[in-house]
Short mmCIF file of N, CA, C and O in Angstrom, two decimals:
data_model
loop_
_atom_site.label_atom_id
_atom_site.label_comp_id
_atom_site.label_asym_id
_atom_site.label_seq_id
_atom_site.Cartn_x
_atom_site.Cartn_y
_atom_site.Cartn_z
N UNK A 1 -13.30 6.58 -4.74
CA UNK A 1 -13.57 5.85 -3.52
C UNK A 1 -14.24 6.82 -2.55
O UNK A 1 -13.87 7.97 -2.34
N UNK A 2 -15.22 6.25 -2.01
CA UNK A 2 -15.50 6.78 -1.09
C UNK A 2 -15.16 7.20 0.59
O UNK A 2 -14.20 6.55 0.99
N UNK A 3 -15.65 8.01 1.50
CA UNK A 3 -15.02 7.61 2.87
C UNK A 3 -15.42 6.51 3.62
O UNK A 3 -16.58 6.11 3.52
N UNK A 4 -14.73 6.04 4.23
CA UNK A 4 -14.72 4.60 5.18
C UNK A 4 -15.20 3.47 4.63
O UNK A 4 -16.07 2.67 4.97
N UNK A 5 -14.18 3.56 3.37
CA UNK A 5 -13.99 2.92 2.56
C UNK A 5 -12.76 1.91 2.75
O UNK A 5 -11.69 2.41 3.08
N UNK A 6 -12.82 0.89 2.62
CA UNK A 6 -11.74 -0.31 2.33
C UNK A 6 -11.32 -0.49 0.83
O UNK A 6 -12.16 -0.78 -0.02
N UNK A 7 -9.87 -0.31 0.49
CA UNK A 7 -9.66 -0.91 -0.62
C UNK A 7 -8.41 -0.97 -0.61
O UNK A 7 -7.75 -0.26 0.16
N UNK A 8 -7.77 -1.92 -1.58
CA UNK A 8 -6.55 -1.55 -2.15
C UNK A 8 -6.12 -1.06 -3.73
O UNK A 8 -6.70 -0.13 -4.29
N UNK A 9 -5.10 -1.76 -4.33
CA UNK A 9 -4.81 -1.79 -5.70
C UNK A 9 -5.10 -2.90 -6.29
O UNK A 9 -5.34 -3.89 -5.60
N UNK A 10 -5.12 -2.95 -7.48
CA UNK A 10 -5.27 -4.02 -8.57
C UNK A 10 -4.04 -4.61 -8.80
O UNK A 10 -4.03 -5.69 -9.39
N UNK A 11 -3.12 -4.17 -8.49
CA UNK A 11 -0.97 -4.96 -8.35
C UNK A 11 -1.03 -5.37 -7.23
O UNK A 11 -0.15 -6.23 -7.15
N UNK A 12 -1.79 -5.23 -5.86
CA UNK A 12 -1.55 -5.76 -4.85
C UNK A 12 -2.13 -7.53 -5.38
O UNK A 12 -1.39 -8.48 -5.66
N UNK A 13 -3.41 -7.51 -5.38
CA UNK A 13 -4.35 -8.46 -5.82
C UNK A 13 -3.16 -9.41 -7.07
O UNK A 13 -3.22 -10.63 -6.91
N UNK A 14 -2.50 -9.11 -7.80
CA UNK A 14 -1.48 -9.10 -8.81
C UNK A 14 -0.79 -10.19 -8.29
O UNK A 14 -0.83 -11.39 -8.58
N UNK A 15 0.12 -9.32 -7.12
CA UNK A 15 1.12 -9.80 -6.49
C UNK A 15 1.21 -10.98 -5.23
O UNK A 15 2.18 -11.66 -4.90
N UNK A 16 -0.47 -10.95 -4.55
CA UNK A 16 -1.07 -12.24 -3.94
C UNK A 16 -1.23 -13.60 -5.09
O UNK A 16 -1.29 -14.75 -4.66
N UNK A 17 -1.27 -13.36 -6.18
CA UNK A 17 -1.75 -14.24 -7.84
C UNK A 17 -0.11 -15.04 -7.62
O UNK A 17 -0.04 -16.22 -7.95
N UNK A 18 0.71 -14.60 -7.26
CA UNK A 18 1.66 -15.42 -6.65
C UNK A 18 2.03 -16.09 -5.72
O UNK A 18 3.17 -16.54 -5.71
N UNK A 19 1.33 -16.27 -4.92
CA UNK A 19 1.56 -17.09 -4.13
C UNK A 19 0.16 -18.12 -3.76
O UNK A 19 0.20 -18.92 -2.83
N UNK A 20 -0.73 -17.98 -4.41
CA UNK A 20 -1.77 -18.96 -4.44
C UNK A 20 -2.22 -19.66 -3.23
O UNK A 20 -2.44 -20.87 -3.22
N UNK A 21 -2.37 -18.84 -2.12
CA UNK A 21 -2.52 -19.25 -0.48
C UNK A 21 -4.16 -18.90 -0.33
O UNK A 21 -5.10 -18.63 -1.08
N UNK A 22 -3.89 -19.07 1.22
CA UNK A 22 -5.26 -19.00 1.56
C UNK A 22 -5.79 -16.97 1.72
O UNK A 22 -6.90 -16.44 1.65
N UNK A 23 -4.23 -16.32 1.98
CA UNK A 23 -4.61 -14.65 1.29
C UNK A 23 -5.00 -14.68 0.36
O UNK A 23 -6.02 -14.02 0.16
N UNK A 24 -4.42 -15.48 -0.74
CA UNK A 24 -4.81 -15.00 -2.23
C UNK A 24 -6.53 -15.31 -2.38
O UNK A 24 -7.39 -14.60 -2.90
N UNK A 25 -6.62 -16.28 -1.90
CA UNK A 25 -8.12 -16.84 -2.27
C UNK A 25 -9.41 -16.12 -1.56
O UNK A 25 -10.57 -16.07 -1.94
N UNK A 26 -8.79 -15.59 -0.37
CA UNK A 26 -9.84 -14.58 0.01
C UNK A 26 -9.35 -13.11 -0.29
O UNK A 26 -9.87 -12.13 0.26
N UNK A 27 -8.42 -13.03 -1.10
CA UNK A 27 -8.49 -11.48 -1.66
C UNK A 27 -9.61 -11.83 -3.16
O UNK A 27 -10.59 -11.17 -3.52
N UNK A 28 -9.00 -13.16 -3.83
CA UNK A 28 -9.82 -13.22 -4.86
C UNK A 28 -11.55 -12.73 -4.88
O UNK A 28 -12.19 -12.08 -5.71
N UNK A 29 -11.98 -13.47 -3.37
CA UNK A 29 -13.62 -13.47 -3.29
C UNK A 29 -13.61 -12.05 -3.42
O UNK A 29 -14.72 -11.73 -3.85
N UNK A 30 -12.91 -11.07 -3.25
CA UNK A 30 -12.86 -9.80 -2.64
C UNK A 30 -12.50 -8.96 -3.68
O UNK A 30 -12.06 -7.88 -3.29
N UNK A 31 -12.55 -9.11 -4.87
CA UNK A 31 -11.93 -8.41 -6.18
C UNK A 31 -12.22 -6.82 -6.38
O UNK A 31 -11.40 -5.93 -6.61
N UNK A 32 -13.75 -6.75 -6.20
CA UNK A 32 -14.00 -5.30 -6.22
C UNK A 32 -13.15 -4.75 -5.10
O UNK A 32 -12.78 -3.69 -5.62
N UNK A 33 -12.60 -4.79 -3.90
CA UNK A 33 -11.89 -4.05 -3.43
C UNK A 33 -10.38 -4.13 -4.03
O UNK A 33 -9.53 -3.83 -3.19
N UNK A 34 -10.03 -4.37 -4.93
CA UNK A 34 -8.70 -4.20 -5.35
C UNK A 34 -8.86 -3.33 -7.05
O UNK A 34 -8.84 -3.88 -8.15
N UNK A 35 -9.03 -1.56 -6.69
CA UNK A 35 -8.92 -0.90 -7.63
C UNK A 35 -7.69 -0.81 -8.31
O UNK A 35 -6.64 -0.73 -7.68
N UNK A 36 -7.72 -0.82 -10.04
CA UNK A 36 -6.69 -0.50 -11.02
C UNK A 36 -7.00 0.78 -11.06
O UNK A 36 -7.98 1.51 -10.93
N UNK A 37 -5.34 0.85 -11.37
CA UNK A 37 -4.85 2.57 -11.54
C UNK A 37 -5.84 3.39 -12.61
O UNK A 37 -6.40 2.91 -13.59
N UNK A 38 -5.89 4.76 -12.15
CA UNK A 38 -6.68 5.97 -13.01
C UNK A 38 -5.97 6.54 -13.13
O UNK A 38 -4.82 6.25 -12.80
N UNK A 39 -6.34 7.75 -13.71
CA UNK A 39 -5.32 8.43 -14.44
C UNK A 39 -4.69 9.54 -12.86
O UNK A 39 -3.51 9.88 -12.90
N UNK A 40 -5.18 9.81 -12.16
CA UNK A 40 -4.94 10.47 -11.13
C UNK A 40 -3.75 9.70 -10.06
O UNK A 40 -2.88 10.27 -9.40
N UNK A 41 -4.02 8.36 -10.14
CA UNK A 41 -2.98 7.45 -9.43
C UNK A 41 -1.93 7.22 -9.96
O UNK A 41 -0.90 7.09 -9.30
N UNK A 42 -1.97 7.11 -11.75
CA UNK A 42 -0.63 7.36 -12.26
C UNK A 42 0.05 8.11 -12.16
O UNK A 42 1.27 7.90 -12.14
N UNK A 43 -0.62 9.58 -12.05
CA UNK A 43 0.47 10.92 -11.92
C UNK A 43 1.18 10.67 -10.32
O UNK A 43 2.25 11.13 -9.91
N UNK A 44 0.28 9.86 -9.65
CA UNK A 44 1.36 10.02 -8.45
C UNK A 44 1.71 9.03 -8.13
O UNK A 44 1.83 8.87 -6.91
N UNK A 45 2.08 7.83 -9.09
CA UNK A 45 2.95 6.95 -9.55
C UNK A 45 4.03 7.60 -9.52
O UNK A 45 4.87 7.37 -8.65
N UNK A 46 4.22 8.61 -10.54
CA UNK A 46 5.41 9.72 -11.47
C UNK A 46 6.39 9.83 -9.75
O UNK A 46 7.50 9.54 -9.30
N UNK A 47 5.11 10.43 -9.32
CA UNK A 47 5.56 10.95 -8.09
C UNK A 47 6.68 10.66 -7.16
O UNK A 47 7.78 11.21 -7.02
N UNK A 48 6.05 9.52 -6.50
CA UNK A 48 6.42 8.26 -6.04
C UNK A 48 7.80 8.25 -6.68
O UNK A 48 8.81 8.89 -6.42
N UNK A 49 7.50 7.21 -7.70
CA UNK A 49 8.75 7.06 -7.74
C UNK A 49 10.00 8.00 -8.31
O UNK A 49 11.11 7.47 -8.23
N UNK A 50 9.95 9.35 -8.86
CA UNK A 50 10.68 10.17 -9.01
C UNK A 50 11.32 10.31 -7.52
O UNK A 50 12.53 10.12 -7.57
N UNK A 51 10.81 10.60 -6.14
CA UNK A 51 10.89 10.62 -4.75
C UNK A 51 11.74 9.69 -4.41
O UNK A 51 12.76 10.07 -3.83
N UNK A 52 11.57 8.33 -4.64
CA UNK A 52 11.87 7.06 -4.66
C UNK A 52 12.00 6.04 -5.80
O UNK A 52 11.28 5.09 -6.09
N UNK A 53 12.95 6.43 -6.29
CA UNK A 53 13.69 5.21 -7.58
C UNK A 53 13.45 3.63 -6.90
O UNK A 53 12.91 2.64 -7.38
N UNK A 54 14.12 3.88 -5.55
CA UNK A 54 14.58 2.72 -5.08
C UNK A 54 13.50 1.63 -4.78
O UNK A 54 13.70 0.50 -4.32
N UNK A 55 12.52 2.11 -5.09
CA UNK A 55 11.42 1.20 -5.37
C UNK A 55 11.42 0.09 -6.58
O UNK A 55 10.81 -0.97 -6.67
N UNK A 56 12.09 0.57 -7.22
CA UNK A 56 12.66 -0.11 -8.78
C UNK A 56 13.83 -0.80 -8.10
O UNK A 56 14.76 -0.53 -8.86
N UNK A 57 14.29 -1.48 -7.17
CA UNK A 57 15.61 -2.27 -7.07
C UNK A 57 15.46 -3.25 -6.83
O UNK A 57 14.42 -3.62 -6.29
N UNK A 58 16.42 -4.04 -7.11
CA UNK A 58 16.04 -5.72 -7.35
C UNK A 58 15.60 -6.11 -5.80
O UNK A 58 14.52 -6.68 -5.84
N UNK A 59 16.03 -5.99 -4.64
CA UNK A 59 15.26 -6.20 -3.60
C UNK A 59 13.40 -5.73 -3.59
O UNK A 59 12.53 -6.29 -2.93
N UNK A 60 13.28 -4.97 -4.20
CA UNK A 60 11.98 -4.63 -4.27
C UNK A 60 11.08 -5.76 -5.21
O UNK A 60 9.87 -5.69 -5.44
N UNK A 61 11.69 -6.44 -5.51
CA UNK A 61 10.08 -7.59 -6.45
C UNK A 61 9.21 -8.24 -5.65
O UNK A 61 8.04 -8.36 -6.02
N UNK A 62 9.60 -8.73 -4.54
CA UNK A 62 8.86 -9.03 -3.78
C UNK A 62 7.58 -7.96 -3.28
O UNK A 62 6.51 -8.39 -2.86
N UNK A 63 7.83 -6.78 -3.38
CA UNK A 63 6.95 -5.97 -2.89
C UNK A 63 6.51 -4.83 -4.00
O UNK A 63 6.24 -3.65 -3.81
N UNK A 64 6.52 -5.61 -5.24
CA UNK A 64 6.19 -4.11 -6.11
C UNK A 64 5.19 -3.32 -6.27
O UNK A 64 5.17 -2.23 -6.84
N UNK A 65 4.01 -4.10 -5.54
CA UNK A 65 3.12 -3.13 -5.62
C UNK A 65 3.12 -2.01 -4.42
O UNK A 65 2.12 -1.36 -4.11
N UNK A 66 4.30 -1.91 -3.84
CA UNK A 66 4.10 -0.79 -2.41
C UNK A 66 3.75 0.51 -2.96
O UNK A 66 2.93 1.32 -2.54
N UNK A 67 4.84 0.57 -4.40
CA UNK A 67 4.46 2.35 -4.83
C UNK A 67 3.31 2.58 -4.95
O UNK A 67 2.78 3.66 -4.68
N UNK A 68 2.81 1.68 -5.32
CA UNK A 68 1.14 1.47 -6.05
C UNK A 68 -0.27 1.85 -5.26
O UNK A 68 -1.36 2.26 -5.66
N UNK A 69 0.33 1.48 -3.77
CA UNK A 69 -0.32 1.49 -2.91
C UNK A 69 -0.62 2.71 -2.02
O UNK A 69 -1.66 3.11 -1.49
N UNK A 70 1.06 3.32 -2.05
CA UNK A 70 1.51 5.06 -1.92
C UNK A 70 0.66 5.72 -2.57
O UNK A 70 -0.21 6.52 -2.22
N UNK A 71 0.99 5.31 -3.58
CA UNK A 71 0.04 6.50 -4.82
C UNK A 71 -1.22 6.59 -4.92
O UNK A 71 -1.77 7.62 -5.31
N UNK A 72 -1.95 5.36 -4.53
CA UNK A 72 -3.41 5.32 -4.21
C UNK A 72 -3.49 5.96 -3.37
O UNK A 72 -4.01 7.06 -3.60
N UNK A 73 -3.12 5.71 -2.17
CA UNK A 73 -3.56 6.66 -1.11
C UNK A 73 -3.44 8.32 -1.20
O UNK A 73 -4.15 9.23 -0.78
N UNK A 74 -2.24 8.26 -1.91
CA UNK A 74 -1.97 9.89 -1.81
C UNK A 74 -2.56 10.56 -2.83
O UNK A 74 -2.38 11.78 -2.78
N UNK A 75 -3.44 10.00 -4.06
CA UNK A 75 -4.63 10.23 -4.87
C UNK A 75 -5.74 10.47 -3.96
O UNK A 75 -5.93 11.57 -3.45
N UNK A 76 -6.53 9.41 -3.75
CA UNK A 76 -7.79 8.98 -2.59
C UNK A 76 -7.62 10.14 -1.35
O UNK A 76 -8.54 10.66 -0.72
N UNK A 77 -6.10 10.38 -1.19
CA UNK A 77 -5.95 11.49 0.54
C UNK A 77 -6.33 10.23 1.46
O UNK A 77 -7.01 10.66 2.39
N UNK A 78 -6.18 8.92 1.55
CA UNK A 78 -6.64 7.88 2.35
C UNK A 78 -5.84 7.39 2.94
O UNK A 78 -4.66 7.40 2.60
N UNK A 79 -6.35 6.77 4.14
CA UNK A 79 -4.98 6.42 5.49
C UNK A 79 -4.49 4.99 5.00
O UNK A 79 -5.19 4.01 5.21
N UNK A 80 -3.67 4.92 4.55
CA UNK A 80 -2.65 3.78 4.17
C UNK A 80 -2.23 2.78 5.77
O UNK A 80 -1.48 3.22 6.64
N UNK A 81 -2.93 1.40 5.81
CA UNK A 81 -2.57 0.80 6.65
C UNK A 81 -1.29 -0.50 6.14
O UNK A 81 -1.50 -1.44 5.37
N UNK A 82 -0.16 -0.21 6.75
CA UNK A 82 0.90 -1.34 6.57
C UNK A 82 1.41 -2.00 8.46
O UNK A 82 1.15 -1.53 9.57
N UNK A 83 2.25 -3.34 7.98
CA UNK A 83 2.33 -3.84 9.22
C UNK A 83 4.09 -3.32 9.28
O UNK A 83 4.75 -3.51 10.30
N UNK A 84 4.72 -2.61 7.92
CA UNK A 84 6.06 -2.30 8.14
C UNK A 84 6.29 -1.28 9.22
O UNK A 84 5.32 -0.70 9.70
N UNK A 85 7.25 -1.07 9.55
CA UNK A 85 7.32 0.17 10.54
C UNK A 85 8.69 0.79 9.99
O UNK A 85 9.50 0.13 9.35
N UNK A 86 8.89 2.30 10.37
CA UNK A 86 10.11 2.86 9.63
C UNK A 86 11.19 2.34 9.92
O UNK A 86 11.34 1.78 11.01
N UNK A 87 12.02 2.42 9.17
CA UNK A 87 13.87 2.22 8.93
C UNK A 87 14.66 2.68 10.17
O UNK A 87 14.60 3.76 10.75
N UNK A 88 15.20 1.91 10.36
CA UNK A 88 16.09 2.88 11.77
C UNK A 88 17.27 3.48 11.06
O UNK A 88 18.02 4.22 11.71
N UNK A 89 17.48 3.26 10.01
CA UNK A 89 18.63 3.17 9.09
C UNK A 89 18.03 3.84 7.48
O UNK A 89 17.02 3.48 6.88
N UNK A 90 18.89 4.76 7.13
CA UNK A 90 18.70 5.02 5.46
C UNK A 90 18.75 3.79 5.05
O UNK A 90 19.39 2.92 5.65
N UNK A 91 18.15 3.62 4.12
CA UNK A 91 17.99 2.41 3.43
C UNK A 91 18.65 2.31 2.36
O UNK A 91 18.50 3.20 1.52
N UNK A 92 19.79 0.91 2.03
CA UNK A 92 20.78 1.01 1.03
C UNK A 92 20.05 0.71 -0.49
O UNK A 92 19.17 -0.07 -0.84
N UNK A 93 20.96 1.86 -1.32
CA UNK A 93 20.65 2.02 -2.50
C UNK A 93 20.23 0.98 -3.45
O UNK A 93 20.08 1.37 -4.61
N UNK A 94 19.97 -0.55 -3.15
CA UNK A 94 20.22 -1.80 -3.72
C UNK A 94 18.56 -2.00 -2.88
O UNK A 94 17.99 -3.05 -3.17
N UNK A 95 17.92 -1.21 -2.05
CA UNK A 95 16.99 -1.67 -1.43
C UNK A 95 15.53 -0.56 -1.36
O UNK A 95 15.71 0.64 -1.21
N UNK A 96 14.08 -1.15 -1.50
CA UNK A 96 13.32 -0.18 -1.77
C UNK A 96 12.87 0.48 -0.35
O UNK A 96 12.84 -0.35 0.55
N UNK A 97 12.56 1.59 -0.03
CA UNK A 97 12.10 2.33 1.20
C UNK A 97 11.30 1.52 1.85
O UNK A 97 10.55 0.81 1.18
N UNK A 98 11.26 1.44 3.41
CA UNK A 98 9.85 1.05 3.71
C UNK A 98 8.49 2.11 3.69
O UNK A 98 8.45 3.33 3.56
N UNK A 99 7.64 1.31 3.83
CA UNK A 99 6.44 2.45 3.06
C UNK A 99 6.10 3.74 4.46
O UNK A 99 5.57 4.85 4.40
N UNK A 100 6.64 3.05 5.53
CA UNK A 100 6.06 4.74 6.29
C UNK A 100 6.84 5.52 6.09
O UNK A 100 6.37 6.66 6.01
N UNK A 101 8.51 5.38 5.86
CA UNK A 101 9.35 6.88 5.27
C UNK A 101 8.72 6.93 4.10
O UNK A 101 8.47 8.13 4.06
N UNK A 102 8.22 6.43 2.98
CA UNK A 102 7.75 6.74 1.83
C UNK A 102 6.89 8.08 1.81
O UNK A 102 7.03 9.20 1.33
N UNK A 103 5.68 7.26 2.78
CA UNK A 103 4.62 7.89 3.37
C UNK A 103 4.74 8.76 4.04
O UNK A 103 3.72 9.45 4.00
N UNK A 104 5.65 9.23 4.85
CA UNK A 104 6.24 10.07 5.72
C UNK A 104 6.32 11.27 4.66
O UNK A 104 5.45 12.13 4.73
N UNK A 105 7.37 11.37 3.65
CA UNK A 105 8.12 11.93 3.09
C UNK A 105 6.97 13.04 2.08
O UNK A 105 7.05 14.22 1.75
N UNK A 106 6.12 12.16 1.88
CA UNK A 106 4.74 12.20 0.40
C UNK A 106 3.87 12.62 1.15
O UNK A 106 2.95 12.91 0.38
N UNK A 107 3.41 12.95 2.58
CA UNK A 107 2.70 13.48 3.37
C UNK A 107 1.27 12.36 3.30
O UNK A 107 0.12 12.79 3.29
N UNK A 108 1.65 10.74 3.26
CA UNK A 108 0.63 10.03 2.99
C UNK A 108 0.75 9.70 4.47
O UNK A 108 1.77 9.34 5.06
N UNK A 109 -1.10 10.00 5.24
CA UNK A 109 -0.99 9.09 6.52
C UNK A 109 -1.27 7.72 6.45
O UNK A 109 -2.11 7.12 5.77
N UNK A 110 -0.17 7.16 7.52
CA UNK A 110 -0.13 6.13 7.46
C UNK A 110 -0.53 5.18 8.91
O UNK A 110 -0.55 5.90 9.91
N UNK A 111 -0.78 3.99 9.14
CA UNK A 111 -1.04 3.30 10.29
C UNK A 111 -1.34 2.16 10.64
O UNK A 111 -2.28 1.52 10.18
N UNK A 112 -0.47 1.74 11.62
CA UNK A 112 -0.39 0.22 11.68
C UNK A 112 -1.66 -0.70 11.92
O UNK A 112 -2.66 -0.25 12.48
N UNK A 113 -1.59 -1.94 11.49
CA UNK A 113 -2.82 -2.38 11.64
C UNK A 113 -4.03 -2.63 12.86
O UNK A 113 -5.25 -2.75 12.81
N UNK A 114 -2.90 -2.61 14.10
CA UNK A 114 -3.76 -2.00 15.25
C UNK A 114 -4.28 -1.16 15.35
O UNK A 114 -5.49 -1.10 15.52
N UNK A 115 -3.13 0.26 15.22
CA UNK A 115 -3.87 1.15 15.36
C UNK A 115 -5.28 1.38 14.14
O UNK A 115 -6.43 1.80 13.96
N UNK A 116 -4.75 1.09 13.88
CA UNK A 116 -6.09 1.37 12.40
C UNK A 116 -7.72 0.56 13.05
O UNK A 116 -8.81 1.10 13.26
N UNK A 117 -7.34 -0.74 13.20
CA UNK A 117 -8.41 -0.88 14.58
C UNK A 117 -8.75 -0.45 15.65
O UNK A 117 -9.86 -0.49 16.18
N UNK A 118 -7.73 0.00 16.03
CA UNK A 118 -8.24 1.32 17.28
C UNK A 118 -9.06 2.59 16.71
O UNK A 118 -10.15 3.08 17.00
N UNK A 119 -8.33 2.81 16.04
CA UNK A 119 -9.09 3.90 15.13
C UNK A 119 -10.51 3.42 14.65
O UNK A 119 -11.12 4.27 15.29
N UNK A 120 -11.33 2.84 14.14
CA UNK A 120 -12.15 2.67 13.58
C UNK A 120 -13.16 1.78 14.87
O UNK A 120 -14.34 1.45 14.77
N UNK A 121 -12.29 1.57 15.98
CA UNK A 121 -13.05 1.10 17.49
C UNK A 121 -12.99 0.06 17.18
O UNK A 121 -13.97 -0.25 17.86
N UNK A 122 -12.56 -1.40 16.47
CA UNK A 122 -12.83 -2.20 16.70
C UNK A 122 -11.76 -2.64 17.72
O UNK A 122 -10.58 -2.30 17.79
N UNK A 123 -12.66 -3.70 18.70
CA UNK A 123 -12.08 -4.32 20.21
C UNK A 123 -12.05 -5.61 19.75
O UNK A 123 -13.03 -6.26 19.38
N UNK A 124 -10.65 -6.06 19.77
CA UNK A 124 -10.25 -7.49 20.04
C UNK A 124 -10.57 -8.15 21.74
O UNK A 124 -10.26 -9.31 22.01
#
């Protein structure tokens, strides 16, 4: 990928294939931006989740592609935008991290979707 670049994963795109909305249908038009894993994103798959098991817990299906998304970025070195915000609380063992302690932890920057428009100047 290049810089100032938009993309995600190919499990995100995956995991919209479930719910068949009006996201899914404009992620569909949008396919080339949803890259599958290389071999560089798998190793920090390993990563990931060695760091974080708890990504693997049954609360986590709803969101399985978050590691996926970690690991891209922290492959790429790319600013990971989510609308989660950190845990005020360790997060119980039955439950997967939210992605900015993930990100926090993995030295992936991360930033909310405003700011990420602030960042890049766009004015609402």
């Amino acid at each position: 990928m290049g810089t100032n670049e938009v993309f995600s994963c190919a499990e995100v795109l995956d995991e919209l294939t479930m719910q068949q909305d009006e996201l899914y249908r404009w992620a569909k038009a949008r396919k080339r931006w949803f890259v599958p894993p290389d071999e560089t994103v798998i190793w920090q798959m390993q990563e990931v989740m060695s760091r974080f098991p708890n990504f693997a817990a049954s609360g986590g299906a709803p969101n399985a592609s978050d590691p996926w998304v970690i690991a891209r970025a922290k492959a790429e070195k790319a600013v990971l935008v989510t609308d989660e915000r950190k845990a005020s609380n360790p997060p119980k063992s039955t439950r997967p991290p939210k992605m900015p302690d993930a990100c926090t932890a993995l030295n992936v920057q991360w930033l909310s979707p405003l700011d990420f428009l602030r960042a890049i100047d766009v004015r609402l």
